[in-house]
Structures are given as structure tokens and as C-alpha cells.
């Protein structure tokens, strides 16, 4: 979303808003940024929609339909390594789009700081702390 000072974009999922703020969700600059983010996600996501167990119920597919051009760009696929993060949480690195939900869940719901984002650019990964 466009920030209150209108000079930069901010992520809505990480911000508290109040009744006095005026927010734009359909600004051309914002739409262009969303499209770029979808492109970045597609670079990291395998093109396996036809055989994926989430086909038809996938937020990545929904984002592509809403903001992308539909082209598949799966060139930087993760390692395929699966990491058991807890009794009910498994990280599949080949499907990770770096949304950081698991990191935030660990910190905000579980109350631990067991996960973190590490690396930069194409080398960015979700990792266990101390790994």
C-alpha cells in the first residue's frame, strides 16, 4: 500500500492502520510493484501447478491471476530440501516463496524465534536460527 507520506510503498500486512489514514491500494505505482513481486515469486517457484496438491487452492496462482501476466519463469528453483520446523510445520524449500509467514508465526504465535530470513537477493532463504 502507499504510505501516509506518499513517497514510498509499505507492506500492508506489517502495518497497523487507523481511521485517519488515507491508503491507496490501486495506484499505478503500486500495481506495477505488485506485478514485479509476482514476477519475483515466479522466479523461485517450480512450474508444477498441474501436479501440485494445492492446484486450484493456491495463493501463488491467485496472485498470478490478479497481478501477473501468466508467464512461467521458474528458473531459480529451491533445493527441494524439506526441513521439519516443528511437530506440524515443514518447510519445503522448493516451494518457499519467502512470504515470511512461517517466521512471523514462530515469533508471534509460537513465541519462539526459531526461524529467520538469511542471505540476500537470489541467495535469500528461510533458515532455522543457528543453522
Short mmCIF file of N, CA and C in Angstrom, two decimals:
data_model
loop_
_atom_site.label_atom_id
_atom_site.label_comp_id
_atom_site.label_asym_id
_atom_site.label_seq_id
_atom_site.Cartn_x
_atom_site.Cartn_y
_atom_site.Cartn_z
N UNK A 1 0.84 -1.18 0.00
CA UNK A 1 0.00 0.00 0.00
C UNK A 1 0.88 1.23 0.00
N UNK A 2 0.32 2.32 -0.40
CA UNK A 2 1.07 3.57 -0.43
C UNK A 2 1.09 4.15 0.97
N UNK A 3 2.26 4.55 1.42
CA UNK A 3 2.41 5.08 2.77
C UNK A 3 1.75 6.42 2.96
N UNK A 4 1.57 6.83 4.22
CA UNK A 4 0.90 8.09 4.51
C UNK A 4 1.65 9.31 3.98
N UNK A 5 2.95 9.21 3.80
CA UNK A 5 3.70 10.34 3.26
C UNK A 5 3.76 10.32 1.73
N UNK A 6 3.19 9.28 1.12
CA UNK A 6 3.10 9.14 -0.34
C UNK A 6 4.44 9.14 -1.06
N UNK A 7 5.52 8.87 -0.36
CA UNK A 7 6.82 8.84 -1.02
C UNK A 7 7.34 7.42 -1.22
N UNK A 8 6.78 6.46 -0.52
CA UNK A 8 7.26 5.09 -0.68
C UNK A 8 6.12 4.12 -0.42
N UNK A 9 6.31 2.91 -0.90
CA UNK A 9 5.33 1.86 -0.69
C UNK A 9 5.67 1.10 0.58
N UNK A 10 4.65 0.65 1.30
CA UNK A 10 4.85 -0.13 2.51
C UNK A 10 3.98 -1.38 2.43
N UNK A 11 4.36 -2.42 3.14
CA UNK A 11 3.58 -3.65 3.13
C UNK A 11 2.42 -3.54 4.11
N UNK A 12 1.23 -3.77 3.62
CA UNK A 12 0.03 -3.65 4.45
C UNK A 12 -0.01 -4.70 5.55
N UNK A 13 0.51 -5.88 5.28
CA UNK A 13 0.41 -6.96 6.27
C UNK A 13 1.29 -6.71 7.50
N UNK A 14 2.20 -5.76 7.42
CA UNK A 14 3.10 -5.49 8.54
C UNK A 14 2.78 -4.18 9.24
N UNK A 15 1.67 -3.54 8.93
CA UNK A 15 1.38 -2.22 9.47
C UNK A 15 0.02 -2.18 10.15
N UNK A 16 -0.04 -1.39 11.20
CA UNK A 16 -1.32 -1.07 11.82
C UNK A 16 -1.84 0.20 11.15
N UNK A 17 -3.13 0.25 10.91
CA UNK A 17 -3.72 1.44 10.31
C UNK A 17 -4.77 2.00 11.26
N UNK A 18 -5.09 3.27 11.07
CA UNK A 18 -6.16 3.87 11.87
C UNK A 18 -7.14 4.57 10.94
N UNK A 19 -8.25 5.03 11.49
CA UNK A 19 -9.33 5.62 10.71
C UNK A 19 -8.93 6.90 9.99
N UNK A 20 -7.89 7.56 10.43
CA UNK A 20 -7.49 8.84 9.84
C UNK A 20 -6.59 8.68 8.61
N UNK A 21 -6.03 7.51 8.42
CA UNK A 21 -5.11 7.32 7.30
C UNK A 21 -5.87 7.17 5.98
N UNK A 22 -5.28 7.72 4.94
CA UNK A 22 -5.80 7.54 3.59
C UNK A 22 -4.82 6.63 2.86
N UNK A 23 -5.31 5.47 2.46
CA UNK A 23 -4.46 4.48 1.84
C UNK A 23 -4.91 4.21 0.41
N UNK A 24 -3.96 3.99 -0.46
CA UNK A 24 -4.26 3.66 -1.84
C UNK A 24 -3.85 2.22 -2.11
N UNK A 25 -4.77 1.44 -2.66
CA UNK A 25 -4.47 0.05 -2.98
C UNK A 25 -4.42 -0.19 -4.49
N UNK A 26 -4.79 0.80 -5.29
CA UNK A 26 -4.84 0.61 -6.74
C UNK A 26 -4.05 1.68 -7.51
N UNK A 27 -3.13 2.30 -6.87
CA UNK A 27 -2.27 3.29 -7.51
C UNK A 27 -1.44 2.61 -8.60
N UNK A 28 -1.20 3.25 -9.75
CA UNK A 28 -0.41 2.63 -10.82
C UNK A 28 0.99 2.20 -10.36
N UNK A 29 1.63 3.00 -9.50
CA UNK A 29 2.95 2.62 -8.98
C UNK A 29 2.83 1.35 -8.15
N UNK A 30 1.79 1.25 -7.36
CA UNK A 30 1.57 0.07 -6.53
C UNK A 30 1.27 -1.16 -7.39
N UNK A 31 0.45 -1.00 -8.41
CA UNK A 31 0.12 -2.12 -9.28
C UNK A 31 1.37 -2.63 -10.00
N UNK A 32 2.23 -1.72 -10.41
CA UNK A 32 3.48 -2.11 -11.05
C UNK A 32 4.38 -2.86 -10.07
N UNK A 33 4.44 -2.38 -8.82
CA UNK A 33 5.25 -3.05 -7.80
C UNK A 33 4.72 -4.45 -7.53
N UNK A 34 3.40 -4.60 -7.44
CA UNK A 34 2.80 -5.93 -7.22
C UNK A 34 3.16 -6.88 -8.36
N UNK A 35 3.06 -6.38 -9.58
CA UNK A 35 3.39 -7.21 -10.73
C UNK A 35 4.85 -7.66 -10.67
N UNK A 36 5.74 -6.75 -10.26
CA UNK A 36 7.15 -7.10 -10.11
C UNK A 36 7.37 -8.14 -9.02
N UNK A 37 6.62 -8.03 -7.93
CA UNK A 37 6.73 -9.02 -6.85
C UNK A 37 6.25 -10.39 -7.31
N UNK A 38 5.16 -10.42 -8.07
CA UNK A 38 4.67 -11.69 -8.61
C UNK A 38 5.73 -12.29 -9.53
N UNK A 39 6.37 -11.48 -10.35
CA UNK A 39 7.45 -11.98 -11.20
C UNK A 39 8.57 -12.59 -10.36
N UNK A 40 8.95 -11.92 -9.28
CA UNK A 40 10.00 -12.44 -8.39
C UNK A 40 9.59 -13.77 -7.77
N UNK A 41 8.33 -13.87 -7.35
CA UNK A 41 7.83 -15.13 -6.78
C UNK A 41 7.91 -16.24 -7.82
N UNK A 42 7.51 -15.95 -9.04
CA UNK A 42 7.53 -16.97 -10.09
C UNK A 42 8.94 -17.43 -10.42
N UNK A 43 9.92 -16.56 -10.23
CA UNK A 43 11.31 -16.97 -10.46
C UNK A 43 11.74 -18.07 -9.49
N UNK A 44 11.17 -18.06 -8.29
CA UNK A 44 11.57 -19.00 -7.26
C UNK A 44 10.65 -20.21 -7.15
N UNK A 45 9.55 -20.20 -7.86
CA UNK A 45 8.53 -21.22 -7.66
C UNK A 45 8.54 -22.22 -8.81
N UNK A 46 8.55 -23.53 -8.51
CA UNK A 46 8.57 -24.52 -9.59
C UNK A 46 7.27 -24.49 -10.39
N UNK A 47 7.38 -24.74 -11.67
CA UNK A 47 6.22 -24.76 -12.55
C UNK A 47 5.61 -26.16 -12.53
N UNK A 48 4.99 -26.51 -11.42
CA UNK A 48 4.41 -27.84 -11.25
C UNK A 48 2.94 -27.76 -10.90
N UNK A 49 2.26 -26.71 -11.34
CA UNK A 49 0.87 -26.50 -10.94
C UNK A 49 -0.02 -27.68 -11.31
N UNK A 50 0.22 -28.31 -12.45
CA UNK A 50 -0.63 -29.41 -12.89
C UNK A 50 -0.57 -30.62 -11.97
N UNK A 51 0.54 -30.81 -11.27
CA UNK A 51 0.69 -31.98 -10.40
C UNK A 51 0.75 -31.61 -8.92
N UNK A 52 0.66 -30.33 -8.62
CA UNK A 52 0.75 -29.87 -7.23
C UNK A 52 -0.53 -30.20 -6.47
N UNK A 53 -0.39 -30.63 -5.23
CA UNK A 53 -1.55 -30.95 -4.39
C UNK A 53 -2.36 -29.71 -4.03
N UNK A 54 -1.80 -28.53 -4.21
CA UNK A 54 -2.51 -27.27 -3.91
C UNK A 54 -3.17 -26.66 -5.15
N UNK A 55 -3.08 -27.30 -6.29
CA UNK A 55 -3.63 -26.76 -7.53
C UNK A 55 -5.10 -26.38 -7.33
N UNK A 56 -5.43 -25.17 -7.72
CA UNK A 56 -6.79 -24.68 -7.57
C UNK A 56 -7.05 -24.01 -6.24
N UNK A 57 -6.20 -24.25 -5.25
CA UNK A 57 -6.33 -23.63 -3.93
C UNK A 57 -5.00 -23.03 -3.52
N UNK A 58 -4.39 -22.31 -4.44
CA UNK A 58 -3.03 -21.83 -4.26
C UNK A 58 -2.98 -20.31 -4.32
N UNK A 59 -2.40 -19.70 -3.30
CA UNK A 59 -2.29 -18.25 -3.27
C UNK A 59 -1.34 -17.73 -4.35
N UNK A 60 -0.36 -18.53 -4.74
CA UNK A 60 0.54 -18.11 -5.81
C UNK A 60 -0.25 -18.02 -7.12
N UNK A 61 -1.07 -19.03 -7.41
CA UNK A 61 -1.90 -18.99 -8.62
C UNK A 61 -2.85 -17.79 -8.59
N UNK A 62 -3.43 -17.52 -7.43
CA UNK A 62 -4.35 -16.38 -7.30
C UNK A 62 -3.62 -15.06 -7.54
N UNK A 63 -2.40 -14.94 -7.02
CA UNK A 63 -1.62 -13.71 -7.22
C UNK A 63 -1.26 -13.52 -8.69
N UNK A 64 -0.90 -14.61 -9.36
CA UNK A 64 -0.58 -14.53 -10.78
C UNK A 64 -1.81 -14.10 -11.57
N UNK A 65 -2.96 -14.67 -11.24
CA UNK A 65 -4.20 -14.32 -11.95
C UNK A 65 -4.55 -12.85 -11.73
N UNK A 66 -4.32 -12.34 -10.54
CA UNK A 66 -4.70 -10.96 -10.22
C UNK A 66 -3.67 -9.93 -10.67
N UNK A 67 -2.39 -10.27 -10.63
CA UNK A 67 -1.36 -9.24 -10.82
C UNK A 67 -0.27 -9.60 -11.83
N UNK A 68 -0.21 -10.85 -12.25
CA UNK A 68 0.87 -11.25 -13.15
C UNK A 68 0.39 -11.33 -14.58
N UNK A 69 1.32 -11.66 -15.47
CA UNK A 69 0.94 -11.80 -16.87
C UNK A 69 0.75 -13.27 -17.25
N UNK A 70 0.90 -14.17 -16.28
CA UNK A 70 0.64 -15.58 -16.52
C UNK A 70 1.82 -16.37 -17.07
N UNK A 71 2.92 -15.70 -17.38
CA UNK A 71 4.08 -16.40 -17.93
C UNK A 71 4.80 -17.16 -16.83
N UNK A 72 5.26 -18.35 -17.14
CA UNK A 72 6.02 -19.15 -16.18
C UNK A 72 7.49 -18.80 -16.31
N UNK A 73 8.12 -18.54 -15.19
CA UNK A 73 9.53 -18.14 -15.20
C UNK A 73 10.35 -18.97 -14.22
N UNK A 74 9.98 -20.19 -13.98
CA UNK A 74 10.62 -20.99 -12.93
C UNK A 74 12.06 -21.32 -13.31
N UNK A 75 12.97 -20.44 -12.98
CA UNK A 75 14.38 -20.66 -13.29
C UNK A 75 15.22 -20.86 -12.04
N UNK A 76 14.82 -20.27 -10.93
CA UNK A 76 15.57 -20.40 -9.69
C UNK A 76 14.78 -21.26 -8.71
N UNK A 77 14.84 -22.56 -8.87
CA UNK A 77 14.07 -23.45 -8.01
C UNK A 77 14.90 -23.80 -6.80
N UNK A 78 14.26 -23.86 -5.64
CA UNK A 78 14.94 -24.19 -4.40
C UNK A 78 15.52 -25.58 -4.42
N UNK A 79 16.13 -25.96 -3.34
CA UNK A 79 16.85 -27.22 -3.27
C UNK A 79 15.95 -28.43 -3.19
N UNK A 80 14.68 -28.25 -2.86
CA UNK A 80 13.80 -29.39 -2.67
C UNK A 80 13.93 -29.99 -1.28
N UNK A 81 14.85 -29.46 -0.51
CA UNK A 81 15.07 -29.93 0.85
C UNK A 81 13.84 -29.63 1.70
N UNK A 82 13.44 -30.62 2.50
CA UNK A 82 12.35 -30.40 3.44
C UNK A 82 12.93 -30.37 4.85
N UNK A 83 12.56 -29.33 5.59
CA UNK A 83 13.07 -29.13 6.94
C UNK A 83 11.90 -29.18 7.91
N UNK A 84 11.98 -30.09 8.87
CA UNK A 84 10.94 -30.19 9.90
C UNK A 84 11.17 -29.06 10.90
N UNK A 85 10.23 -28.10 10.92
CA UNK A 85 10.38 -26.94 11.78
C UNK A 85 9.68 -27.11 13.11
N UNK A 86 8.82 -28.07 13.20
CA UNK A 86 8.06 -28.33 14.42
C UNK A 86 7.17 -29.52 14.19
N UNK A 87 6.35 -29.87 15.17
CA UNK A 87 5.51 -31.05 15.02
C UNK A 87 4.51 -30.94 13.87
N UNK A 88 4.12 -29.72 13.48
CA UNK A 88 3.13 -29.55 12.42
C UNK A 88 3.60 -28.64 11.29
N UNK A 89 4.85 -28.28 11.29
CA UNK A 89 5.34 -27.31 10.31
C UNK A 89 6.56 -27.85 9.58
N UNK A 90 6.42 -28.01 8.25
CA UNK A 90 7.51 -28.48 7.42
C UNK A 90 7.79 -27.42 6.36
N UNK A 91 9.04 -27.07 6.21
CA UNK A 91 9.45 -26.11 5.18
C UNK A 91 9.94 -26.89 3.97
N UNK A 92 9.25 -26.71 2.85
CA UNK A 92 9.67 -27.31 1.58
C UNK A 92 10.37 -26.20 0.79
N UNK A 93 11.67 -26.23 0.76
CA UNK A 93 12.44 -25.14 0.15
C UNK A 93 12.15 -24.96 -1.34
N UNK A 94 11.72 -26.02 -2.02
CA UNK A 94 11.44 -25.87 -3.45
C UNK A 94 10.14 -25.10 -3.70
N UNK A 95 9.29 -24.99 -2.69
CA UNK A 95 8.03 -24.27 -2.86
C UNK A 95 7.99 -22.96 -2.07
N UNK A 96 9.03 -22.67 -1.32
CA UNK A 96 9.06 -21.46 -0.50
C UNK A 96 9.14 -20.22 -1.38
N UNK A 97 8.23 -19.26 -1.13
CA UNK A 97 8.23 -18.01 -1.90
C UNK A 97 8.69 -16.84 -1.03
N UNK A 98 9.24 -17.14 0.13
CA UNK A 98 9.80 -16.13 1.04
C UNK A 98 8.76 -15.13 1.52
N UNK A 99 7.55 -15.60 1.78
CA UNK A 99 6.50 -14.71 2.27
C UNK A 99 6.71 -14.36 3.75
N UNK A 100 7.52 -15.10 4.44
CA UNK A 100 7.88 -14.96 5.85
C UNK A 100 6.75 -15.28 6.82
N UNK A 101 5.67 -15.90 6.35
CA UNK A 101 4.59 -16.27 7.27
C UNK A 101 5.09 -17.21 8.36
N UNK A 102 5.92 -18.17 7.99
CA UNK A 102 6.40 -19.13 8.98
C UNK A 102 7.28 -18.43 10.02
N UNK A 103 8.08 -17.46 9.58
CA UNK A 103 8.93 -16.70 10.51
C UNK A 103 8.07 -15.92 11.48
N UNK A 104 7.04 -15.24 10.95
CA UNK A 104 6.14 -14.45 11.79
C UNK A 104 5.32 -15.34 12.71
N UNK A 105 4.88 -16.51 12.22
CA UNK A 105 4.13 -17.45 13.06
C UNK A 105 4.99 -17.88 14.25
N UNK A 106 6.22 -18.25 13.96
CA UNK A 106 7.13 -18.67 15.03
C UNK A 106 7.29 -17.57 16.08
N UNK A 107 7.48 -16.35 15.65
CA UNK A 107 7.72 -15.24 16.57
C UNK A 107 6.45 -14.81 17.30
N UNK A 108 5.33 -14.71 16.57
CA UNK A 108 4.12 -14.12 17.14
C UNK A 108 3.18 -15.12 17.79
N UNK A 109 3.07 -16.32 17.25
CA UNK A 109 2.13 -17.31 17.77
C UNK A 109 2.83 -18.31 18.67
N UNK A 110 3.90 -18.89 18.18
CA UNK A 110 4.62 -19.89 18.97
C UNK A 110 5.43 -19.27 20.09
N UNK A 111 5.79 -18.00 19.91
CA UNK A 111 6.56 -17.32 20.94
C UNK A 111 8.04 -17.63 20.92
N UNK A 112 8.51 -18.29 19.87
CA UNK A 112 9.94 -18.57 19.78
C UNK A 112 10.51 -17.79 18.60
N UNK A 113 11.79 -17.71 18.56
CA UNK A 113 12.45 -17.04 17.44
C UNK A 113 13.30 -18.06 16.71
N UNK A 114 12.68 -19.18 16.36
CA UNK A 114 13.41 -20.29 15.77
C UNK A 114 13.70 -20.17 14.30
N UNK A 115 13.06 -19.20 13.62
CA UNK A 115 13.27 -19.03 12.19
C UNK A 115 13.70 -17.61 11.88
N UNK A 116 14.43 -17.47 10.80
CA UNK A 116 14.87 -16.15 10.38
C UNK A 116 15.09 -16.15 8.87
N UNK A 117 15.08 -14.97 8.29
CA UNK A 117 15.42 -14.80 6.89
C UNK A 117 16.92 -14.55 6.84
N UNK A 118 17.62 -15.29 6.00
CA UNK A 118 19.06 -15.07 5.88
C UNK A 118 19.44 -14.99 4.41
N UNK A 119 20.60 -14.43 4.16
CA UNK A 119 21.06 -14.25 2.79
C UNK A 119 20.50 -12.99 2.18
N UNK A 120 20.83 -12.77 0.92
CA UNK A 120 20.36 -11.59 0.20
C UNK A 120 20.15 -11.93 -1.27
N UNK A 121 19.24 -11.20 -1.90
CA UNK A 121 18.98 -11.42 -3.32
C UNK A 121 18.55 -12.84 -3.62
N UNK A 122 19.13 -13.42 -4.65
CA UNK A 122 18.79 -14.79 -5.05
C UNK A 122 19.22 -15.82 -4.02
N UNK A 123 20.07 -15.44 -3.07
CA UNK A 123 20.53 -16.36 -2.03
C UNK A 123 19.70 -16.28 -0.75
N UNK A 124 18.61 -15.53 -0.75
CA UNK A 124 17.76 -15.39 0.43
C UNK A 124 17.02 -16.70 0.70
N UNK A 125 17.02 -17.13 1.96
CA UNK A 125 16.32 -18.35 2.38
C UNK A 125 15.71 -18.15 3.76
N UNK A 126 14.73 -18.98 4.08
CA UNK A 126 14.23 -19.08 5.44
C UNK A 126 15.08 -20.14 6.10
N UNK A 127 15.59 -19.84 7.26
CA UNK A 127 16.50 -20.76 7.93
C UNK A 127 16.16 -20.86 9.40
N UNK A 128 16.56 -21.97 9.99
CA UNK A 128 16.44 -22.09 11.44
C UNK A 128 17.55 -21.27 12.06
N UNK A 129 17.25 -20.61 13.15
CA UNK A 129 18.26 -19.79 13.82
C UNK A 129 19.39 -20.68 14.29
N UNK A 130 20.58 -20.25 14.00
CA UNK A 130 21.75 -21.01 14.38
C UNK A 130 22.16 -22.04 13.35
N UNK A 131 21.39 -22.12 12.25
CA UNK A 131 21.71 -23.11 11.21
C UNK A 131 22.77 -22.58 10.27
#
